[in-house]
Amino acid sequence: MSSTLPDSLHVNATKRRMHEGSVVMKKTGRAKLFGLDLLIVTIVFTGAFLFEAEDREHTVADIHQNLLERGTLLSGQISAELTKRRMIGSTLATALQEYPDMTDSQYQSFAASLREDMLDIRNIALVQNLVVTRIYPIAGNETALGVDFQNNPDMRFGIERALNQQRTTFVGPMELVQGGQGLILRVPVPGGRDNDIVSIVLDAPAFFTASGLTAKLDDLKIAIRRQEQAAGSPAHILGDQAIFDQDAVTLPFGVESETWELGLVPVAGWPAVGNNLVVITLLSTLFAGLAMIANHVLHHFRHKGQVAQQQLADAVETIDGGFALFDAEDRLVMCNSKYREIYKKSADVLQPGRPFRDILISGLDHGQYPEAVGREADWLEERLAAHQRADRIIEQKLDDGTWLRVSESKTSDGGIVGFRVDITDLKHAREEAEAANRATSEFLTNINHEIRTPLSSVIGFVAFLAAPGKLPSHKALMKALDDPDIPKSDLRPRIESFLNETEQYAQRAQASAKHLLDLVNDTLDLAKIHNGGLNLAPEAVELCPMIRECLLQFSTLASQKGLTLVDDCTPKMVWVDRVRFRQVMLNLIGNAVKFTDSGHVRVSSRCEGDRVRITVEDTGPGIAPKYRDRIFDRFWQADGSVTRKHGGSGLGLAITRELVELHGGKIACDTEENQGSRFTILLPTTGAATGFSVQSKQVA
């Protein structure tokens, strides 16, 4: 009895294992069948998506080509119409050269013959010494006759440019003195005695109508702009300039000495789908259905499992992302190489039949999930629960810094399909955007605090000055004046006390107003730099006197704090805008004095070829390494709270860097926490080393 019991138990165990194996094979076969169906649908509709995308590209390309051809025709019409009107000016200018004593009657007759049926020509004028002396027709243009452009910088500039260059210039559109929007052609008269110039004023809407821009264009949106804005003329010429931000078809074309750009987009916008979307969708659906039917037939008549599994595995490898399929028992059926690459530390357990729990445990053992550190058991149960629900998308961070979007869905037989998509770049971009939003919010909070504090101070002190009767010294003075027994000699101290108290309040209000003005100026300077509206006027400036002047401005504050100001300047000329360079030095020296509680602030300079290196160093607290890359950022401060020790909006160093770079220079910071800071700027000593004009430079 005892000898046969183990055999019977072994037989039963073997049968049980065979049965379990059969069950597993059937379940695995069903899972594989469903997985392949899912893959077929994925591949077919991915292919359909690609075909549709290609079809859309062809559709868009056809529209683009059509717009290009129409745009070429329109730009040619504009150029041709402008050429006709320029020829009128050239012809009249030549006649005036040949007949300088042409009478007004002859001028009117000749101009009328040239104008013919070009009704968009508002007038043809003769300008002599910047004054309109003749005009055709007079009717409707009476207000323009006799106009002196001497005090109109834009108009004067256009006229002088045409005379200096002795060629036709073009300005506009602009508001005309006789009303309406106009385009102006200026043609110099060769050899004119009084700086003669022929001015042809075109009615802008009528001219573009004559050029064909409004006829039969209901299917297009059109805009025209200058590629480079000319003085006296706006960049915007015609239409909604937002068209250029809508992937417009653009065509540059020459207009006299300028280059215009024509932009065209369809009125309905660019198509989101191709012309053959319905056909592609129907064929894809039909193909997907036929493919799934074929899969079921092959599964029924061919060897179960092996061929289908291999085909499915091969196809899954084409998916750009991690893919894994688990059966109803939560055991791995298959995964692609991308999935193995993502979870490379758990690659040894990524084998068919391994439970998802084992795979997670392997990852925990290898430290693959940073968010689980210190709470591994709880994290494991939470992740398994989310995996079983398979009803939401989660984001997962790995130990190598990779961020994944994990998407899991239930199959009809209880299995789970999982996708892993690398979203590291998207995550970083989102974090940077959030950081920028935080910096902006922090700046707005601080600027509100910085403005409100001095403004409240000004209001408070001015309130006392507006009602001096509330001041104790004023009350004492009035009481003394009302007391006939007090001798006049006793009134003087009371008067002086009242004046001193009034002066003290006025000085405090003035200091607060100055602080408020400085804050507003910093904000406006940054806005000018950002919008390209800051003008530089570079000149040769003696470096040492400028540095000494800036140091002297902080001598009182430094003395109060017990700081030593050290001037170690090497005499040299620098090529800078005097006002803006002074602003740079005041920012750097002011920061050094403000943040340094003991020791010294040193300003030194050394020559390096055609440049000079200026260094501002202090013995202050320095800057932590984690903040070092952000110190020149706009709106940023190491301590951004409104309760920080030192005031300021966080704009000083940002403005300083912008100003240094606008001078063709560089600025850098060498600092260690608790070891002081050293700011170094490199500036040109000659105009040739800067790249901008001796007269001025406008930031564009």
Short mmCIF file of N, CA and C in Angstrom, two decimals, residues 578-694:
data_model
loop_
_atom_site.label_atom_id
_atom_site.label_comp_id
_atom_site.label_asym_id
_atom_site.label_seq_id
_atom_site.Cartn_x
_atom_site.Cartn_y
_atom_site.Cartn_z
N ARG A 578 26.65 106.48 -22.93
CA ARG A 578 27.05 106.97 -21.61
C ARG A 578 25.96 106.70 -20.56
N VAL A 579 24.70 107.00 -20.89
CA VAL A 579 23.62 106.85 -19.92
C VAL A 579 23.41 105.38 -19.58
N ARG A 580 23.37 104.52 -20.61
CA ARG A 580 23.09 103.10 -20.36
C ARG A 580 24.27 102.40 -19.69
N PHE A 581 25.51 102.82 -20.02
CA PHE A 581 26.67 102.22 -19.35
C PHE A 581 26.67 102.60 -17.87
N ARG A 582 26.31 103.86 -17.59
CA ARG A 582 26.21 104.27 -16.19
C ARG A 582 25.14 103.45 -15.48
N GLN A 583 24.04 103.17 -16.17
CA GLN A 583 22.99 102.34 -15.57
C GLN A 583 23.51 100.94 -15.25
N VAL A 584 24.32 100.36 -16.14
CA VAL A 584 24.90 99.03 -15.91
C VAL A 584 25.78 99.04 -14.67
N MET A 585 26.68 100.03 -14.58
CA MET A 585 27.60 100.08 -13.45
C MET A 585 26.86 100.34 -12.14
N LEU A 586 25.85 101.21 -12.17
CA LEU A 586 25.07 101.47 -10.95
C LEU A 586 24.34 100.22 -10.50
N ASN A 587 23.81 99.44 -11.43
CA ASN A 587 23.14 98.19 -11.07
C ASN A 587 24.10 97.23 -10.38
N LEU A 588 25.28 97.02 -10.99
CA LEU A 588 26.23 96.05 -10.45
C LEU A 588 26.80 96.51 -9.11
N ILE A 589 27.22 97.79 -9.03
CA ILE A 589 27.79 98.30 -7.77
C ILE A 589 26.70 98.37 -6.70
N GLY A 590 25.50 98.82 -7.10
CA GLY A 590 24.40 98.91 -6.14
C GLY A 590 24.05 97.55 -5.55
N ASN A 591 24.01 96.50 -6.38
CA ASN A 591 23.73 95.16 -5.87
C ASN A 591 24.82 94.72 -4.90
N ALA A 592 26.08 94.98 -5.27
CA ALA A 592 27.19 94.56 -4.42
C ALA A 592 27.10 95.23 -3.05
N VAL A 593 26.84 96.54 -3.02
CA VAL A 593 26.74 97.25 -1.75
C VAL A 593 25.51 96.80 -0.96
N LYS A 594 24.40 96.58 -1.68
CA LYS A 594 23.16 96.22 -1.00
C LYS A 594 23.26 94.86 -0.31
N PHE A 595 23.89 93.89 -0.97
CA PHE A 595 23.91 92.53 -0.43
C PHE A 595 25.15 92.23 0.42
N THR A 596 26.08 93.15 0.50
CA THR A 596 27.31 92.91 1.28
C THR A 596 27.19 93.64 2.61
N ASP A 597 27.34 92.89 3.70
CA ASP A 597 27.21 93.48 5.04
C ASP A 597 28.56 93.83 5.65
N SER A 598 29.64 93.22 5.17
CA SER A 598 30.96 93.54 5.71
C SER A 598 32.02 93.24 4.65
N GLY A 599 33.19 93.91 4.81
CA GLY A 599 34.27 93.66 3.85
C GLY A 599 34.40 94.80 2.87
N HIS A 600 34.41 94.46 1.57
CA HIS A 600 34.65 95.50 0.57
C HIS A 600 33.90 95.22 -0.72
N VAL A 601 33.81 96.25 -1.54
CA VAL A 601 33.32 96.15 -2.92
C VAL A 601 34.41 96.75 -3.80
N ARG A 602 34.93 95.94 -4.74
CA ARG A 602 36.05 96.38 -5.58
C ARG A 602 35.60 96.45 -7.05
N VAL A 603 35.96 97.55 -7.70
CA VAL A 603 35.71 97.70 -9.14
C VAL A 603 37.07 97.86 -9.82
N SER A 604 37.38 96.96 -10.75
CA SER A 604 38.66 97.00 -11.44
C SER A 604 38.45 96.88 -12.94
N SER A 605 39.45 97.27 -13.71
CA SER A 605 39.37 97.15 -15.17
C SER A 605 40.75 96.82 -15.73
N ARG A 606 40.76 96.04 -16.80
CA ARG A 606 41.99 95.66 -17.48
C ARG A 606 41.74 95.66 -18.99
N CYS A 607 42.74 96.07 -19.76
CA CYS A 607 42.62 96.11 -21.22
C CYS A 607 42.95 94.75 -21.80
N GLU A 608 42.16 94.34 -22.81
CA GLU A 608 42.40 93.09 -23.52
C GLU A 608 42.20 93.34 -25.01
N GLY A 609 43.25 93.80 -25.67
CA GLY A 609 43.16 94.11 -27.10
C GLY A 609 42.24 95.30 -27.33
N ASP A 610 41.24 95.10 -28.21
CA ASP A 610 40.30 96.17 -28.49
C ASP A 610 39.09 96.13 -27.56
N ARG A 611 39.23 95.45 -26.43
CA ARG A 611 38.15 95.38 -25.45
C ARG A 611 38.71 95.63 -24.05
N VAL A 612 37.83 95.95 -23.14
CA VAL A 612 38.24 96.18 -21.75
C VAL A 612 37.38 95.29 -20.85
N ARG A 613 38.03 94.66 -19.88
CA ARG A 613 37.33 93.79 -18.93
C ARG A 613 37.13 94.56 -17.62
N ILE A 614 35.86 94.71 -17.22
CA ILE A 614 35.50 95.42 -16.00
C ILE A 614 34.94 94.41 -15.01
N THR A 615 35.47 94.43 -13.77
CA THR A 615 35.06 93.45 -12.76
C THR A 615 34.53 94.17 -11.53
N VAL A 616 33.36 93.72 -11.06
CA VAL A 616 32.77 94.21 -9.81
C VAL A 616 32.69 93.02 -8.87
N GLU A 617 33.49 93.04 -7.79
CA GLU A 617 33.50 91.91 -6.87
C GLU A 617 33.20 92.38 -5.46
N ASP A 618 32.60 91.49 -4.67
CA ASP A 618 32.23 91.85 -3.31
C ASP A 618 32.53 90.68 -2.38
N THR A 619 32.37 90.93 -1.09
CA THR A 619 32.58 89.90 -0.07
C THR A 619 31.25 89.53 0.57
N GLY A 620 30.19 89.60 -0.23
CA GLY A 620 28.85 89.32 0.27
C GLY A 620 28.55 87.83 0.39
N PRO A 621 27.26 87.47 0.47
CA PRO A 621 26.87 86.08 0.72
C PRO A 621 27.04 85.16 -0.48
N GLY A 622 27.27 85.70 -1.66
CA GLY A 622 27.39 84.85 -2.84
C GLY A 622 26.03 84.28 -3.25
N ILE A 623 26.07 83.38 -4.23
CA ILE A 623 24.84 82.79 -4.77
C ILE A 623 24.99 81.28 -4.80
N ALA A 624 23.94 80.57 -4.37
CA ALA A 624 23.99 79.12 -4.33
C ALA A 624 24.14 78.55 -5.73
N PRO A 625 24.83 77.40 -5.88
CA PRO A 625 25.05 76.82 -7.22
C PRO A 625 23.77 76.56 -7.99
N LYS A 626 22.69 76.17 -7.29
CA LYS A 626 21.45 75.83 -8.00
C LYS A 626 20.80 77.05 -8.65
N TYR A 627 21.19 78.26 -8.21
CA TYR A 627 20.61 79.47 -8.79
C TYR A 627 21.52 80.13 -9.82
N ARG A 628 22.74 79.60 -10.00
CA ARG A 628 23.76 80.30 -10.77
C ARG A 628 23.35 80.51 -12.23
N ASP A 629 22.62 79.54 -12.80
CA ASP A 629 22.24 79.65 -14.21
C ASP A 629 21.04 80.56 -14.42
N ARG A 630 20.44 81.06 -13.32
CA ARG A 630 19.20 81.83 -13.48
C ARG A 630 19.34 83.30 -13.06
N ILE A 631 20.54 83.69 -12.63
CA ILE A 631 20.65 85.03 -12.05
C ILE A 631 20.38 86.15 -13.05
N PHE A 632 20.55 85.86 -14.36
CA PHE A 632 20.28 86.90 -15.37
C PHE A 632 18.89 86.75 -15.98
N ASP A 633 18.07 85.84 -15.44
CA ASP A 633 16.73 85.65 -15.99
C ASP A 633 15.84 86.82 -15.60
N ARG A 634 14.91 87.14 -16.48
CA ARG A 634 13.95 88.17 -16.17
C ARG A 634 12.98 87.68 -15.10
N PHE A 635 12.57 88.60 -14.22
CA PHE A 635 11.58 88.36 -13.16
C PHE A 635 12.06 87.38 -12.09
N TRP A 636 13.37 87.10 -12.04
CA TRP A 636 13.83 86.06 -11.10
C TRP A 636 14.63 86.68 -9.97
N GLN A 637 14.45 86.11 -8.76
CA GLN A 637 15.24 86.50 -7.60
C GLN A 637 15.53 85.24 -6.80
N ALA A 638 16.70 85.19 -6.15
CA ALA A 638 17.04 84.02 -5.33
C ALA A 638 16.02 83.87 -4.21
N ASP A 639 15.61 85.01 -3.63
CA ASP A 639 14.53 85.00 -2.64
C ASP A 639 13.38 85.77 -3.25
N GLY A 640 12.38 85.07 -3.74
CA GLY A 640 11.30 85.73 -4.46
C GLY A 640 10.13 86.12 -3.59
N SER A 641 10.18 85.89 -2.29
CA SER A 641 9.05 86.20 -1.43
C SER A 641 8.96 87.69 -1.18
N VAL A 642 7.76 88.14 -0.82
CA VAL A 642 7.56 89.56 -0.54
C VAL A 642 8.14 89.95 0.81
N THR A 643 8.55 88.98 1.59
CA THR A 643 9.13 89.27 2.90
C THR A 643 10.65 89.19 2.87
N ARG A 644 11.25 89.15 1.67
CA ARG A 644 12.70 89.01 1.57
C ARG A 644 13.40 90.20 2.21
N LYS A 645 14.66 90.02 2.58
CA LYS A 645 15.41 91.03 3.31
C LYS A 645 15.65 92.27 2.46
N HIS A 646 16.02 92.06 1.19
CA HIS A 646 16.38 93.18 0.31
C HIS A 646 15.27 93.42 -0.69
N GLY A 647 15.06 94.70 -1.02
CA GLY A 647 14.02 95.04 -1.98
C GLY A 647 14.46 94.77 -3.41
N GLY A 648 13.63 95.21 -4.32
CA GLY A 648 13.95 95.04 -5.73
C GLY A 648 12.93 94.17 -6.43
N SER A 649 12.84 94.35 -7.75
CA SER A 649 11.84 93.62 -8.54
C SER A 649 12.42 92.41 -9.23
N GLY A 650 13.72 92.20 -9.17
CA GLY A 650 14.33 91.08 -9.90
C GLY A 650 14.62 91.43 -11.35
N LEU A 651 14.64 92.71 -11.69
CA LEU A 651 14.86 93.13 -13.08
C LEU A 651 16.27 93.65 -13.33
N GLY A 652 16.98 94.04 -12.26
CA GLY A 652 18.25 94.73 -12.43
C GLY A 652 19.26 93.97 -13.26
N LEU A 653 19.54 92.69 -12.90
CA LEU A 653 20.55 91.92 -13.62
C LEU A 653 20.07 91.55 -15.02
N ALA A 654 18.76 91.32 -15.17
CA ALA A 654 18.23 91.02 -16.50
C ALA A 654 18.45 92.21 -17.43
N ILE A 655 18.15 93.41 -16.94
CA ILE A 655 18.36 94.62 -17.76
C ILE A 655 19.84 94.82 -18.02
N THR A 656 20.67 94.57 -17.00
CA THR A 656 22.12 94.73 -17.16
C THR A 656 22.64 93.84 -18.27
N ARG A 657 22.26 92.57 -18.27
CA ARG A 657 22.73 91.66 -19.32
C ARG A 657 22.28 92.13 -20.70
N GLU A 658 21.02 92.54 -20.81
CA GLU A 658 20.51 92.99 -22.11
C GLU A 658 21.29 94.21 -22.60
N LEU A 659 21.56 95.16 -21.70
CA LEU A 659 22.28 96.37 -22.10
C LEU A 659 23.70 96.06 -22.52
N VAL A 660 24.38 95.17 -21.76
CA VAL A 660 25.76 94.81 -22.12
C VAL A 660 25.79 94.15 -23.49
N GLU A 661 24.87 93.24 -23.75
CA GLU A 661 24.86 92.54 -25.04
C GLU A 661 24.50 93.48 -26.18
N LEU A 662 23.63 94.47 -25.91
CA LEU A 662 23.30 95.44 -26.95
C LEU A 662 24.52 96.30 -27.31
N HIS A 663 25.46 96.44 -26.40
CA HIS A 663 26.70 97.15 -26.68
C HIS A 663 27.72 96.26 -27.39
N GLY A 664 27.36 95.03 -27.71
CA GLY A 664 28.31 94.12 -28.33
C GLY A 664 29.24 93.50 -27.31
N GLY A 665 28.85 93.50 -26.04
CA GLY A 665 29.70 92.97 -24.98
C GLY A 665 29.15 91.68 -24.40
N LYS A 666 29.82 91.20 -23.35
CA LYS A 666 29.42 89.99 -22.65
C LYS A 666 29.48 90.23 -21.15
N ILE A 667 28.65 89.49 -20.41
CA ILE A 667 28.67 89.57 -18.95
C ILE A 667 28.63 88.17 -18.38
N ALA A 668 29.36 87.96 -17.29
CA ALA A 668 29.40 86.64 -16.65
C ALA A 668 29.50 86.84 -15.15
N CYS A 669 29.14 85.78 -14.41
CA CYS A 669 29.17 85.83 -12.95
C CYS A 669 29.92 84.62 -12.41
N ASP A 670 30.88 84.89 -11.52
CA ASP A 670 31.62 83.83 -10.85
C ASP A 670 31.34 83.98 -9.36
N THR A 671 30.62 83.03 -8.79
CA THR A 671 30.19 83.18 -7.41
C THR A 671 30.13 81.84 -6.70
N GLU A 672 30.37 81.87 -5.42
CA GLU A 672 30.23 80.70 -4.56
C GLU A 672 29.45 81.14 -3.32
N GLU A 673 28.62 80.25 -2.82
CA GLU A 673 27.82 80.59 -1.65
C GLU A 673 28.73 80.89 -0.47
N ASN A 674 28.46 82.03 0.20
CA ASN A 674 29.22 82.49 1.38
C ASN A 674 30.65 82.91 1.03
N GLN A 675 30.96 83.10 -0.27
CA GLN A 675 32.31 83.49 -0.66
C GLN A 675 32.31 84.70 -1.60
N GLY A 676 31.22 85.43 -1.61
CA GLY A 676 31.16 86.63 -2.43
C GLY A 676 30.84 86.35 -3.89
N SER A 677 30.72 87.42 -4.66
CA SER A 677 30.38 87.33 -6.08
C SER A 677 31.33 88.19 -6.89
N ARG A 678 31.56 87.78 -8.15
CA ARG A 678 32.40 88.54 -9.07
C ARG A 678 31.69 88.62 -10.41
N PHE A 679 31.22 89.82 -10.77
CA PHE A 679 30.57 90.05 -12.06
C PHE A 679 31.59 90.69 -13.00
N THR A 680 31.73 90.11 -14.20
CA THR A 680 32.70 90.59 -15.18
C THR A 680 31.99 90.94 -16.48
N ILE A 681 32.27 92.14 -17.00
CA ILE A 681 31.72 92.53 -18.30
C ILE A 681 32.87 92.85 -19.23
N LEU A 682 32.69 92.49 -20.50
CA LEU A 682 33.69 92.71 -21.55
C LEU A 682 33.08 93.65 -22.58
N LEU A 683 33.66 94.84 -22.73
CA LEU A 683 33.09 95.86 -23.61
C LEU A 683 34.12 96.33 -24.64
N PRO A 684 33.66 96.79 -25.80
CA PRO A 684 34.58 97.28 -26.84
C PRO A 684 35.16 98.65 -26.48
N THR A 685 36.36 98.89 -26.95
CA THR A 685 36.99 100.19 -26.74
C THR A 685 36.92 101.08 -27.97
N THR A 686 36.51 100.50 -29.12
CA THR A 686 36.39 101.27 -30.35
C THR A 686 35.08 100.94 -31.02
N GLY A 687 34.61 101.87 -31.85
CA GLY A 687 33.36 101.63 -32.57
C GLY A 687 33.45 100.48 -33.53
N ALA A 688 34.65 100.20 -34.08
CA ALA A 688 34.80 99.12 -35.06
C ALA A 688 34.55 97.76 -34.44
N ALA A 689 34.75 97.64 -33.13
CA ALA A 689 34.60 96.34 -32.46
C ALA A 689 33.17 96.05 -32.04
N THR A 690 32.26 97.00 -32.25
CA THR A 690 30.91 96.82 -31.75
C THR A 690 29.95 96.31 -32.78
N GLY A 691 30.10 96.75 -34.02
CA GLY A 691 29.15 96.37 -35.05
C GLY A 691 27.98 97.32 -35.16
N PHE A 692 27.94 98.43 -34.36
CA PHE A 692 26.87 99.38 -34.59
C PHE A 692 27.42 100.76 -34.90
N SER A 693 26.53 101.62 -35.40
CA SER A 693 26.90 102.93 -35.94
C SER A 693 27.47 103.85 -34.87
N VAL A 694 28.31 104.80 -35.33
CA VAL A 694 28.84 105.81 -34.41
C VAL A 694 27.70 106.70 -33.91
#
